[in-house]
CSV table of C-alpha atoms and ligand atoms in Angstrom, one decimal:
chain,number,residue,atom,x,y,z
F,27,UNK,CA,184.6,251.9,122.9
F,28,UNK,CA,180.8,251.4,121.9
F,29,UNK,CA,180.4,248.9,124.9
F,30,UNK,CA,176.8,247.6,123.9
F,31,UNK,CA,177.7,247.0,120.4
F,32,UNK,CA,180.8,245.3,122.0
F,33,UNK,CA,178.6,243.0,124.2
F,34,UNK,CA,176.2,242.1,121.1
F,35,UNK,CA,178.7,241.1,119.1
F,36,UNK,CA,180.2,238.8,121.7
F,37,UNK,CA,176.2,237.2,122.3
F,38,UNK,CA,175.9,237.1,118.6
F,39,UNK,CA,179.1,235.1,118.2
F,40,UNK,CA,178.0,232.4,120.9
F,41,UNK,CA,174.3,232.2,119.3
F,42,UNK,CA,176.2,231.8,115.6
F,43,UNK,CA,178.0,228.6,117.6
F,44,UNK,CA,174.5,227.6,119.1
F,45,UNK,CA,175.9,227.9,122.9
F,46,UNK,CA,174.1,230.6,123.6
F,47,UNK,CA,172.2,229.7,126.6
F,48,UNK,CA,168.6,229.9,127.3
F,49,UNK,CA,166.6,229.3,130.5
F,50,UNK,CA,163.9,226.8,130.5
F,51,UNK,CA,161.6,229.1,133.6
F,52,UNK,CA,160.2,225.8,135.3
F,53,UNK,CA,157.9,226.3,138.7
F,54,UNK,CA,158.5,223.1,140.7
F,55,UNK,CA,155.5,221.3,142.0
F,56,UNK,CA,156.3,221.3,145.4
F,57,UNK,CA,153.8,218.5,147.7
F,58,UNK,CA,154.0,216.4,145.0
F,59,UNK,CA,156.5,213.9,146.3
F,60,UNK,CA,157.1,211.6,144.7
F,61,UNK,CA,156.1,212.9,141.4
F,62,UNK,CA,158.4,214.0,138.8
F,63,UNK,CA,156.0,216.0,137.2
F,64,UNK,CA,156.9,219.7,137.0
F,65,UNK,CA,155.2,222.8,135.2
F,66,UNK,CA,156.4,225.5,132.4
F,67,UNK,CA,156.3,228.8,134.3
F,68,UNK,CA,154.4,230.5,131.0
F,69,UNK,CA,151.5,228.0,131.0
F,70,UNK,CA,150.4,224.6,132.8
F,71,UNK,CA,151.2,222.2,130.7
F,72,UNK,CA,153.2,219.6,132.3
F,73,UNK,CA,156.9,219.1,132.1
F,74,UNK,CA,158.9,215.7,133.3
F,75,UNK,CA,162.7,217.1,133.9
F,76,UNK,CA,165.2,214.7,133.3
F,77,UNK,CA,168.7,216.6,133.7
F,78,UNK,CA,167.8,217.7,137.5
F,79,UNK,CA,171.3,217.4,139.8
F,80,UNK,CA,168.5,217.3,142.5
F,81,UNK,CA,169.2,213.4,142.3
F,82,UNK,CA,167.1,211.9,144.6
F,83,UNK,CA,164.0,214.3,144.6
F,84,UNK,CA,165.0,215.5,148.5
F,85,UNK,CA,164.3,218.9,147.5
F,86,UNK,CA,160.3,217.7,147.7
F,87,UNK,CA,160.7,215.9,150.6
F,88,UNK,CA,158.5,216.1,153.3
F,89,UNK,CA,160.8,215.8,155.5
F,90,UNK,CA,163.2,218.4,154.5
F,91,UNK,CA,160.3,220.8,153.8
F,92,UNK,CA,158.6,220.3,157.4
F,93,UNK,CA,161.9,220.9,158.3
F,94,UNK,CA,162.6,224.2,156.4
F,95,UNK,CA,158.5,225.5,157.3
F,96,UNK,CA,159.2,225.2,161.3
F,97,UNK,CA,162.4,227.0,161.2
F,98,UNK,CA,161.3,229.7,158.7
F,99,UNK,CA,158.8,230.3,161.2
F,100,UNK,CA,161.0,229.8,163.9
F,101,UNK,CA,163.8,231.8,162.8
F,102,UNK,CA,162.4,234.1,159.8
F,103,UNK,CA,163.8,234.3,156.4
F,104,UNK,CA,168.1,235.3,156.6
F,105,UNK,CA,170.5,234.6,158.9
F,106,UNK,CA,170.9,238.3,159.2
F,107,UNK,CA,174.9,238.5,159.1
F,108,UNK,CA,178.0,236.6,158.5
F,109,UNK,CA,179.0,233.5,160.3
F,110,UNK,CA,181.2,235.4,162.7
F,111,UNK,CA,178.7,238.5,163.3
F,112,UNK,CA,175.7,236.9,164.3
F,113,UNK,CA,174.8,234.7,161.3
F,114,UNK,CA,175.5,231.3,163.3
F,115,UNK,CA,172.7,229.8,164.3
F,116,UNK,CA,171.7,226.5,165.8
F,117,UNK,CA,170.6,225.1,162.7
F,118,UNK,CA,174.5,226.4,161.1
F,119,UNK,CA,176.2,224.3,164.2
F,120,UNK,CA,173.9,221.1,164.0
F,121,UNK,CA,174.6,221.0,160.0
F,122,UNK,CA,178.6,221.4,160.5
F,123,UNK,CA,178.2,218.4,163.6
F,124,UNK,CA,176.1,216.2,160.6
F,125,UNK,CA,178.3,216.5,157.8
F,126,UNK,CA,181.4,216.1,160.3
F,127,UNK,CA,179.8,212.8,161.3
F,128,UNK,CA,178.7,212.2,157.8
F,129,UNK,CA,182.2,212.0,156.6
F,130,UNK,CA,183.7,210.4,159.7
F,131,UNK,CA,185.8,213.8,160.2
F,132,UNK,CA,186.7,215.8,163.1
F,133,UNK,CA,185.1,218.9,161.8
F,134,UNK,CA,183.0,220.1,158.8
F,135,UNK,CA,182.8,223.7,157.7
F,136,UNK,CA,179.7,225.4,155.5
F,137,UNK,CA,179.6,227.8,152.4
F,138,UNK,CA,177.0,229.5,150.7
F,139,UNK,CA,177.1,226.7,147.6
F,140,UNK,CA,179.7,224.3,146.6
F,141,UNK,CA,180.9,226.4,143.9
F,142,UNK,CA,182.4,228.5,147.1
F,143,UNK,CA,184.2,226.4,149.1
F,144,UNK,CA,186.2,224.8,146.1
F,145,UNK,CA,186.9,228.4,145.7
F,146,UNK,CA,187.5,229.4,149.0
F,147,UNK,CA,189.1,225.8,150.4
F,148,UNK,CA,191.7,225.8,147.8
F,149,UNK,CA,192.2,229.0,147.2
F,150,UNK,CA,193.4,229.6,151.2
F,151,UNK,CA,195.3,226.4,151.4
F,152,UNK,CA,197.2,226.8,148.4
F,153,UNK,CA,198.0,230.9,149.1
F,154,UNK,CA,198.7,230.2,153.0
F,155,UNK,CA,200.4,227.1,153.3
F,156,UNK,CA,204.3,228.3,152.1
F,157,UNK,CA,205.4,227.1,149.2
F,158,UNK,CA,202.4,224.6,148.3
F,159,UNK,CA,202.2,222.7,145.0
F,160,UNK,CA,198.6,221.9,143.7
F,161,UNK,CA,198.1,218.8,141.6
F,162,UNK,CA,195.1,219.2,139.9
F,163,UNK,CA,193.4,216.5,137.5
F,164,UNK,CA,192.8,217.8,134.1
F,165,UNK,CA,188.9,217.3,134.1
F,166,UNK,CA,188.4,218.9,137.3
F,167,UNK,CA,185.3,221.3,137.8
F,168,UNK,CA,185.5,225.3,137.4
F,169,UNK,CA,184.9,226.3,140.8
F,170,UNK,CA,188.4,224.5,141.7
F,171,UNK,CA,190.3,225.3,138.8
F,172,UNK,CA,189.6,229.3,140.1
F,173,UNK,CA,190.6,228.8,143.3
F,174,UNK,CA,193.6,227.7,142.6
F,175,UNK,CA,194.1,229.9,140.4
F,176,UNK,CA,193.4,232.3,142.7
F,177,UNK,CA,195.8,230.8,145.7
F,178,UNK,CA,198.6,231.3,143.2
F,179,UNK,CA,200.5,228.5,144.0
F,180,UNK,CA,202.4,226.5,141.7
F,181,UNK,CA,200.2,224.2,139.6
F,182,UNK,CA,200.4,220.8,138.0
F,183,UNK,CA,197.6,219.4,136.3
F,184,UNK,CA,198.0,215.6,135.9
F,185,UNK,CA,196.2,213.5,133.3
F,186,UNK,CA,192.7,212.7,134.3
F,187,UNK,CA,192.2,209.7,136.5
F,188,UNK,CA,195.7,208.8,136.3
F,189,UNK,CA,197.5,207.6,139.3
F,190,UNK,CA,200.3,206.7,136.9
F,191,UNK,CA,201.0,210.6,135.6
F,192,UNK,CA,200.5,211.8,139.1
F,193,UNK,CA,202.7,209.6,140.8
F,194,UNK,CA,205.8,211.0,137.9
F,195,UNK,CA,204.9,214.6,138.5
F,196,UNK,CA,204.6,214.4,142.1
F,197,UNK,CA,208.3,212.6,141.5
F,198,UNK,CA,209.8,215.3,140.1
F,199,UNK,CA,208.8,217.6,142.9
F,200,UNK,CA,211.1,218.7,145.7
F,201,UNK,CA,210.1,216.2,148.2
F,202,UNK,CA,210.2,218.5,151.4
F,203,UNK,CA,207.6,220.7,149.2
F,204,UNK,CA,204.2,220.9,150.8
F,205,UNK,CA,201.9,219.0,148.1
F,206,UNK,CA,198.1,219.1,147.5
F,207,UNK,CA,196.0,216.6,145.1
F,208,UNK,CA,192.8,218.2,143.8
F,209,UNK,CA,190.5,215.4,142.3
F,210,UNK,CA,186.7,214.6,141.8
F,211,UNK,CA,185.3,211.4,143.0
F,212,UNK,CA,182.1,211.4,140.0
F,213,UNK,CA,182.8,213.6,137.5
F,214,UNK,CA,179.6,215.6,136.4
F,215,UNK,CA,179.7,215.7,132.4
F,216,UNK,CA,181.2,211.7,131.4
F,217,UNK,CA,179.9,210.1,135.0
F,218,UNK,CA,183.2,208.2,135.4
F,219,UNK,CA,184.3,207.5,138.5
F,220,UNK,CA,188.4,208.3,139.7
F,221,UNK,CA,190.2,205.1,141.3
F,222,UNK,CA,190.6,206.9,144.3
F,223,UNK,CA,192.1,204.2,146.6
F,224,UNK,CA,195.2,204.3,144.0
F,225,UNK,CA,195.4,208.3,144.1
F,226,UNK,CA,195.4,208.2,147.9
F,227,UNK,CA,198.4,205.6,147.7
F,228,UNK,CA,200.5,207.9,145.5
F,229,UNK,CA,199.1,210.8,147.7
F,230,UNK,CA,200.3,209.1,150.7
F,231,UNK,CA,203.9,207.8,149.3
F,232,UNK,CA,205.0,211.4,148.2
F,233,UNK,CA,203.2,212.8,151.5
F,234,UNK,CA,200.7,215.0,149.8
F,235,UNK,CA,197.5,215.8,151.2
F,236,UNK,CA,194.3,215.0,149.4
F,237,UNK,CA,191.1,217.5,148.5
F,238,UNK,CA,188.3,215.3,147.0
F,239,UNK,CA,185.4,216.9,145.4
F,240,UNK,CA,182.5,214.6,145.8
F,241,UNK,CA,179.8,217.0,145.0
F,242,UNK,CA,178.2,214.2,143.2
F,243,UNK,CA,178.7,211.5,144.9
F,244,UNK,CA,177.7,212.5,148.2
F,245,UNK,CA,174.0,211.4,149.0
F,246,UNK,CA,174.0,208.7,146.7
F,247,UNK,CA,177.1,206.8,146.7
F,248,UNK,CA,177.6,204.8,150.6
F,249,UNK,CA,175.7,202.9,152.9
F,250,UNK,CA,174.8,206.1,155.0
F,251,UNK,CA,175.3,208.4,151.6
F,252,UNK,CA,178.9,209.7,153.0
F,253,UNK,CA,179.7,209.6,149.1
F,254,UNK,CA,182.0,207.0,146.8
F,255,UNK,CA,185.1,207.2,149.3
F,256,UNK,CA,182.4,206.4,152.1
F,257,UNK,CA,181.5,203.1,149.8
F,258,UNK,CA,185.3,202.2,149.2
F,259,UNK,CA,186.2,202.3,152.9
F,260,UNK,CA,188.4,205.4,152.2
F,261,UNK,CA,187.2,208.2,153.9
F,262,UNK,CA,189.8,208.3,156.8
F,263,UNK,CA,192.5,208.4,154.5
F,264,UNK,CA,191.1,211.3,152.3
F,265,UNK,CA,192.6,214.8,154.1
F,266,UNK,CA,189.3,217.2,153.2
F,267,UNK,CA,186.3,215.7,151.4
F,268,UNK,CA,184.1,218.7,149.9
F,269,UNK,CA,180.3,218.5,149.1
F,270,UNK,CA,177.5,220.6,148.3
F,271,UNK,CA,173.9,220.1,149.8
F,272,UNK,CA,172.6,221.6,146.7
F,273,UNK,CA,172.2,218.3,144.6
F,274,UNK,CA,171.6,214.8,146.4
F,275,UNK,CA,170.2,216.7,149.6
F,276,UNK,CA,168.3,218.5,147.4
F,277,UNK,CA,168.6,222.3,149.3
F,278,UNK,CA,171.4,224.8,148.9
F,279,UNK,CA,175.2,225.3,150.4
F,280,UNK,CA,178.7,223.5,150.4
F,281,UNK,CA,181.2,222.4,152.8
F,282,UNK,CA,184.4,220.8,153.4
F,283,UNK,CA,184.7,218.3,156.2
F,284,UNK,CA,188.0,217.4,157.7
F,285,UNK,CA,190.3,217.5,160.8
F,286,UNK,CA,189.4,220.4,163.4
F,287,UNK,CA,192.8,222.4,162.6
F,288,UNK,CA,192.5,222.3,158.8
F,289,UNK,CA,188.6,223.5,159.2
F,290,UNK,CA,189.7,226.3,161.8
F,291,UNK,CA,192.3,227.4,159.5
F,292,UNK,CA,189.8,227.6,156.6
F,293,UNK,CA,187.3,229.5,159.0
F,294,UNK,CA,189.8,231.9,160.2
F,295,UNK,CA,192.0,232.6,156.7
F,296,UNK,CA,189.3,232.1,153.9
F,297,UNK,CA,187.6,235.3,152.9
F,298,UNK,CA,185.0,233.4,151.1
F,299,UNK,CA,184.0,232.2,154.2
F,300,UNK,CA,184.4,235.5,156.4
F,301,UNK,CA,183.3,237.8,154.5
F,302,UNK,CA,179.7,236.8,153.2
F,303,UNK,CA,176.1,236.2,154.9
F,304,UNK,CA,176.0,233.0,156.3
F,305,UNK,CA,172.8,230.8,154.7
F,306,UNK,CA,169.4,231.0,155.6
F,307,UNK,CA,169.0,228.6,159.2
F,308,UNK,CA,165.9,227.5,157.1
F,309,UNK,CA,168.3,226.0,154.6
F,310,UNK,CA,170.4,224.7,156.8
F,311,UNK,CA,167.8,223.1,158.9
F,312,UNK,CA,166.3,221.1,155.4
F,313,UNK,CA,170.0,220.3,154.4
F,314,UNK,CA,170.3,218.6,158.0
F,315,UNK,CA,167.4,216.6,157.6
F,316,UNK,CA,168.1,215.3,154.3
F,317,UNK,CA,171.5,214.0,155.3
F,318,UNK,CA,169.5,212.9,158.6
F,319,UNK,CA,167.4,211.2,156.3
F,320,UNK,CA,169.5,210.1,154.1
F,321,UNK,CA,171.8,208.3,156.5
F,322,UNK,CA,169.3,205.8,157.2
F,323,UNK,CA,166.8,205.5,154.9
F,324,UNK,CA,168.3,203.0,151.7
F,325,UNK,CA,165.0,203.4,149.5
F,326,UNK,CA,165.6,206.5,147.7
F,327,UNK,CA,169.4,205.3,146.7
F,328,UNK,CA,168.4,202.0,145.4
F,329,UNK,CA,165.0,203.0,143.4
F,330,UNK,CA,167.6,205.7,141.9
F,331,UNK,CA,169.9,202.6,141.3
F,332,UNK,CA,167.1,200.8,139.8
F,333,UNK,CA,165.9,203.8,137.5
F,334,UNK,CA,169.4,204.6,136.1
F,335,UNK,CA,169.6,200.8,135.0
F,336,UNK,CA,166.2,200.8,133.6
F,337,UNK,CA,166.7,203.7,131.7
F,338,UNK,CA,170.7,202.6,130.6
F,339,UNK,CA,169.3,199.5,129.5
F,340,UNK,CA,166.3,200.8,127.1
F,341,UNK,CA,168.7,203.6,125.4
F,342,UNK,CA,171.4,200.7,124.5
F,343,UNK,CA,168.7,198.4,123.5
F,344,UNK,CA,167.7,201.2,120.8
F,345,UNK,CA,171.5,201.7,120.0
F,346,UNK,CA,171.3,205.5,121.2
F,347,UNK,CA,175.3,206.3,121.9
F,348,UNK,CA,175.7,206.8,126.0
F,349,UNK,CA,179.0,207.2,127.8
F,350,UNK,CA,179.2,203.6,129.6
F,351,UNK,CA,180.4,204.7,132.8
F,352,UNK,CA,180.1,202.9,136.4
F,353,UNK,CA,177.7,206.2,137.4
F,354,UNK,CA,174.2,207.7,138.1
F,355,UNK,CA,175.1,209.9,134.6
F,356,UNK,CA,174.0,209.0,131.6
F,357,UNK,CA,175.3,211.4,128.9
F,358,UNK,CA,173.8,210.9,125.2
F,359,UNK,CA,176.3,211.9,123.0
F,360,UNK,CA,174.7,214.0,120.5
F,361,UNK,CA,178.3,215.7,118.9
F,362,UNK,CA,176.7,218.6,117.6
F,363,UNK,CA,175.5,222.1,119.7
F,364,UNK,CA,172.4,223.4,117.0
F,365,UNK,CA,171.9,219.3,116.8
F,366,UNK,CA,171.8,218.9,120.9
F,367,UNK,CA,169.6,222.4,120.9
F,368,UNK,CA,167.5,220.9,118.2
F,369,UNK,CA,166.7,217.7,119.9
F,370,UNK,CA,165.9,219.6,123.1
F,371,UNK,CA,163.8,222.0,122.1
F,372,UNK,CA,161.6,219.0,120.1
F,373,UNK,CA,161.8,217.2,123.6
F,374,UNK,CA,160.0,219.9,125.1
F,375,UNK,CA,157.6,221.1,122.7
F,376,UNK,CA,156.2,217.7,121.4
F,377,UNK,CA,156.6,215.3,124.7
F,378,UNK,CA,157.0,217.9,127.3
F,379,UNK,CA,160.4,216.3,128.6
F,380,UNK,CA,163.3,218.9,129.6
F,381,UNK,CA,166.8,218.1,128.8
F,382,UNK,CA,168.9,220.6,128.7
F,383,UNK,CA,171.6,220.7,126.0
F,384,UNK,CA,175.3,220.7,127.2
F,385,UNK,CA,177.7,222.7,124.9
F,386,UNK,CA,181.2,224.0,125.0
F,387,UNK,CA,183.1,225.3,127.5
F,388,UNK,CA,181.2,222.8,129.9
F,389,UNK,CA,182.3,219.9,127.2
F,390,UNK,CA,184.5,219.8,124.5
F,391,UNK,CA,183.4,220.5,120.8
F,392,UNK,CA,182.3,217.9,119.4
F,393,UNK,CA,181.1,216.0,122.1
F,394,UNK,CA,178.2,217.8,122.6
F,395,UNK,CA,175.4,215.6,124.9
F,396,UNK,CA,172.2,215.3,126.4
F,397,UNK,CA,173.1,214.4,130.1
F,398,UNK,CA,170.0,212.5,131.8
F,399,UNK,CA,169.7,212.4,134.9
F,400,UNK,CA,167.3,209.6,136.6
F,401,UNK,CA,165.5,210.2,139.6
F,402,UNK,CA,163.6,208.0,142.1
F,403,UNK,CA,160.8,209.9,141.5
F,404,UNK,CA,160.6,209.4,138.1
F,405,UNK,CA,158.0,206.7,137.3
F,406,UNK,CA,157.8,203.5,134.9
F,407,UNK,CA,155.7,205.9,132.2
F,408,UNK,CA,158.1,209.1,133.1
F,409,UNK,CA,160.8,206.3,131.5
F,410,UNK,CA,158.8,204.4,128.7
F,411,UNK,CA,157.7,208.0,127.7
F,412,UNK,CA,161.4,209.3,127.2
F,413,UNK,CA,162.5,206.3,125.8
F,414,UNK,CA,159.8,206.3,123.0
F,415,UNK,CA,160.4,210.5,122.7
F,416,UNK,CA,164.1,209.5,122.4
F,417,UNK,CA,163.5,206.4,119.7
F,418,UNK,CA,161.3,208.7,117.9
F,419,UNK,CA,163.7,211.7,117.0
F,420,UNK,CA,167.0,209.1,117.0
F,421,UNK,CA,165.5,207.9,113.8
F,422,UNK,CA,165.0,210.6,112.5
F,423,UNK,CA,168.1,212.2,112.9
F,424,UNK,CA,169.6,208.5,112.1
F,425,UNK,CA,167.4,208.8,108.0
F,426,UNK,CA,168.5,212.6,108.3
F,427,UNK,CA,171.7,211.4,108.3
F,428,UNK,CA,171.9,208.3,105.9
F,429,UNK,CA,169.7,210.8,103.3
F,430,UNK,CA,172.7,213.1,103.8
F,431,UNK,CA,175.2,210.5,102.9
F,432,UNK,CA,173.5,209.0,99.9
V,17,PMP,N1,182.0,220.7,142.1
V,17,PMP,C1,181.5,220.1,141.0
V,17,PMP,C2,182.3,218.9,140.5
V,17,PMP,C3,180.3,220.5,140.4
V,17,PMP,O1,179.8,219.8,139.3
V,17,PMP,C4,179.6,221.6,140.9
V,17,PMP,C5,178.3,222.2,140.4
V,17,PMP,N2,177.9,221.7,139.2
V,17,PMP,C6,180.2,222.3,142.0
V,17,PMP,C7,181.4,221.8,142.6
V,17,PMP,C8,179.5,223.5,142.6
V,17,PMP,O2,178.5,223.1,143.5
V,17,PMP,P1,177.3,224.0,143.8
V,17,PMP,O3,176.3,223.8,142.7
V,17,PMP,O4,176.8,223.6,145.1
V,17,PMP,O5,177.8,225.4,143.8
C-alpha cells in the first residue's frame, strides 16, 4: 500500500466536503480580565472569540491565575508521576474534597480532561459490573459513546431526551439485570437541556443507576455552579455526576463525583485513571479556586445570563435562524459546510470575530452551524459589533440566495 497517497486521498475527500479542519492559532491575552479581546498568533491585530467553551472567562481570572503562579512556584511544572506513584499532591486532594462538596457527593475522582473520565468511568463500570446494560441517549457526546464501547457491555441507545422510549426499553430488560443510564444534562451542539428529574424517575422505578454528563452545565447552571441537577434540586438522586474543569472553570481536567465506593472502585479498576500522569498541581490548584470562586461569587453567572439574552434577542430581531433552546448555546444554523466556512473565514478577516464553523461528524449534514458562545467578558461593542458583522453577511447571503431563485 502507498500509505501517503492513502492518507491524501482521505484529507482530499474531507476538504472536497469542506470539513476539513483548520486551526485558527490564537495567543490569549492573559491580564486582561475582563476583556474579551484576543490576538492572531501571525500578527497583532485583535480578535474577539465568540465560540470559546471557556464560558465565564475563569481561565483569565485573577484568582485562578494567582493561584496557578504560587503553586508553579511552589511545586514546579508536572506532578512528576501517576496518581498512585507519587503524582498526588495536596493540590490533587483539595480539588477531589471541592468537587465532592461541589456536587453534594461522598467522593469525587480527577482525570486528565473530561474526555477521559467518560471514557474511563463508563468504560470500567460497564466491563466490571457482571452483566451491566448501558442505556445511552442517542445524542450523547463521543468520549461516552467510546467508553462504552469499550466496556463491552450490552447497549441500548434510547431516543434523545426521552423518558418515554427509556422507560419501554428499560421494560423489556431482565429486571434483576444491573442497569446504567448515560445522559447529558446541556447538550453542546443544539443547547437543549434533558428533563432530568423524569429520567431519574424511570431510572429509579427500573432500579438503574444514573451517569450524568454535565460537562456544560457545571459552573454555570446552580446557585453555587454545582451544574443544572444542582439548580433542579436533583443532585442527591443522580448516582455519578461527571464534569470537566476545562470549560466553566476555565483550566484543564475531568472528574466524576459520587459515593466513596463507586469512586474507589473507579480509582482502583479504571486504567485511564491508573495508568497515566496525574495533572499538573498548578492546574489543579487554578481549577480549585475557580470552583472556590465560583461557589460564591453570582456575578459572572448572571452577566453571562444577561449577555446570552442580549445577544438571543438581537439575532431574532434580525431574523438570523438560532436553535431556541432554554441554554447558554446559541447555534446559528447555517445548513451548509463551504457556506459555514465561508461565513467564518469573512468573520475573521473583515471584523476580526472568530467563530468557528461546526461540520459533520460533530453535527449532522445539513445542519451545519455557527455555535456562539457568550461570555461575561464580552462587552456591549463586542455584541453590537457581531451583531452588525452578522446583519451584514446574513443579507448577503439572504440576496445571494433570492438571485439564485429568480
Ligand atoms: N462531554 C461533553 C458533553 C463534551 O462536550 C466534552 C467536550 N467538548 C467532553 C465531555 C470532554 O470534556 P473535555 O474537553 O474536558 O475533555
Amino acid at each position: 500500500m502507498n500509505y501517503e497517497a492513502f492518507f491524501a486521498a482521505e484529507l482530499s475527500k474531507l476538504k472536497d466536503d469542506g470539513r476539513y479542519r483548520i486551526f485558527a492559532e490564537l495567543e490569549r491575552k492573559a491580564g486582561a480580565f475582563p476583556a474579551a479581546e484576543q490576538f492572531v498568533a501571525e500578527g497583532t491585530r485583535p480578535v474577539t472569540v465568540w465560540c470559546s467553551n471557556d464560558y465565564l472567562g475563569m481561565g483569565q481570572h485573577p484568582k485562578v491565575l494567582d493561584a496557578m503562579h504560587d503553586t508553579l512556584d511552589r511545586c514546579g511544572a508536572g506532578a512528576g508521576g501517576t496518581r498512585n506513584i507519587s503524582g498526588t499532591t495536596h493540590s490533587h486532594v483539595v480539588l477531589e474534597a471541592e468537587l465532592a462538596d461541589l456536587h453534594g457527593k461522598e467522593a469525587a475522582l480527577l482525570f486528565t480532561s473530561g474526555y477521559v473520565s467518560n471514557w474511563a468511568a463508563l468504560g470500567t463500570l460497564g466491563a466490571r459490573i457482571p452483566g451491566c446494560v448501558i442505556l445511552s441517549d442517542a445524542l450523547n457526546h463521543a468520549s461516552m459513546i467510546e467508553g462504552i464501547r469499550h466496556s463491552r457491555a450490552e447497549v441500548h441507545k434510547f431516543t434523545h431526551n426521552s423518558p418515554e422510549d427509556l422507560d419501554r426499553r428499560l421494560s423489556q430488560l431482565d429486571p434483576e439485570r444491573p442497569k446504567l443510564v448515560a445522559f447529558e444534562s446541556v447538550y453542546s451542539m443544539d443547547g437543549d437541556i434533558a428533563p432530568i428529574a423524569e429520567i431519574l424517575d424511570v431510572c429509579e422505578a427500573h432500579g438503574a443507576m444514573s451517569y450524568l454528563d454535565e460537562v456544560h452545565g457545571v459552573g454555570l447552571y446552580g446557585p453555587r455552579g454545582g451544574g443544572v441537577a444542582e439548580r433542579e434540586g436533583l443532585m442527591d438522586r443522580v448516582t455519578v455526576i461527571e464534569g470537566t474543569l476545562g470549560k466553566a472553570f476555565g483550566v484543564m481536567g475531568g472528574y466524576i463525583a459520587s459515593s466513596a465506593a463507586l469512586c474507589d472502585f473507579i480509582r482502583s479498576f479504571a486504567s485511564g485513571f491508573i495508568f497515566t500522569t496525574a495533572l499538573p498541581p498548578a492546574l489543579a490548584a487554578g481549577a480549585a479556586a475557580s470552583i472556590r470562586h465560583l461557589k460564591s461569587s453570582h456575578v459572572e453567572r448572571a452577566r453571562h445570563r444577561d449577555r446570552v439574552a442580549q445577544v438571543r434577542r438581537r439575532l431574532d430581531a434580525l431574523g438570523i435562524p438560532t436553535i431556541d433552546n432554554p441554554s447558554h448555546i446559541i447555534p446559528i444554523m447555517v445548513g451548509d459546510a463551504h457556506k459555514c466556512k465561508r461565513i467564518s473565514d469573512w468573520l475573521l478577516e473583515h471584523h476580526g470575530i472568530y467563530v468557528q464553523p461546526i461540520n459533520y461528524p460533530t453535527v449532522p449534514v445539513g445542519t451545519e452551524r455557527l455555535r456562539l458562545t457568550p461570555s461575561p467578558v464580552h462587552t456591549d461593542g463586542d455584541i453590537d459589533r457581531l451583531v452588525t458583522a452578522l446583519s451584514e453577511i446574513w443579507s448577503q447571503c439572504e440576496l445571494a440566495r433570492r438571485a439564485l431563485a429568480a
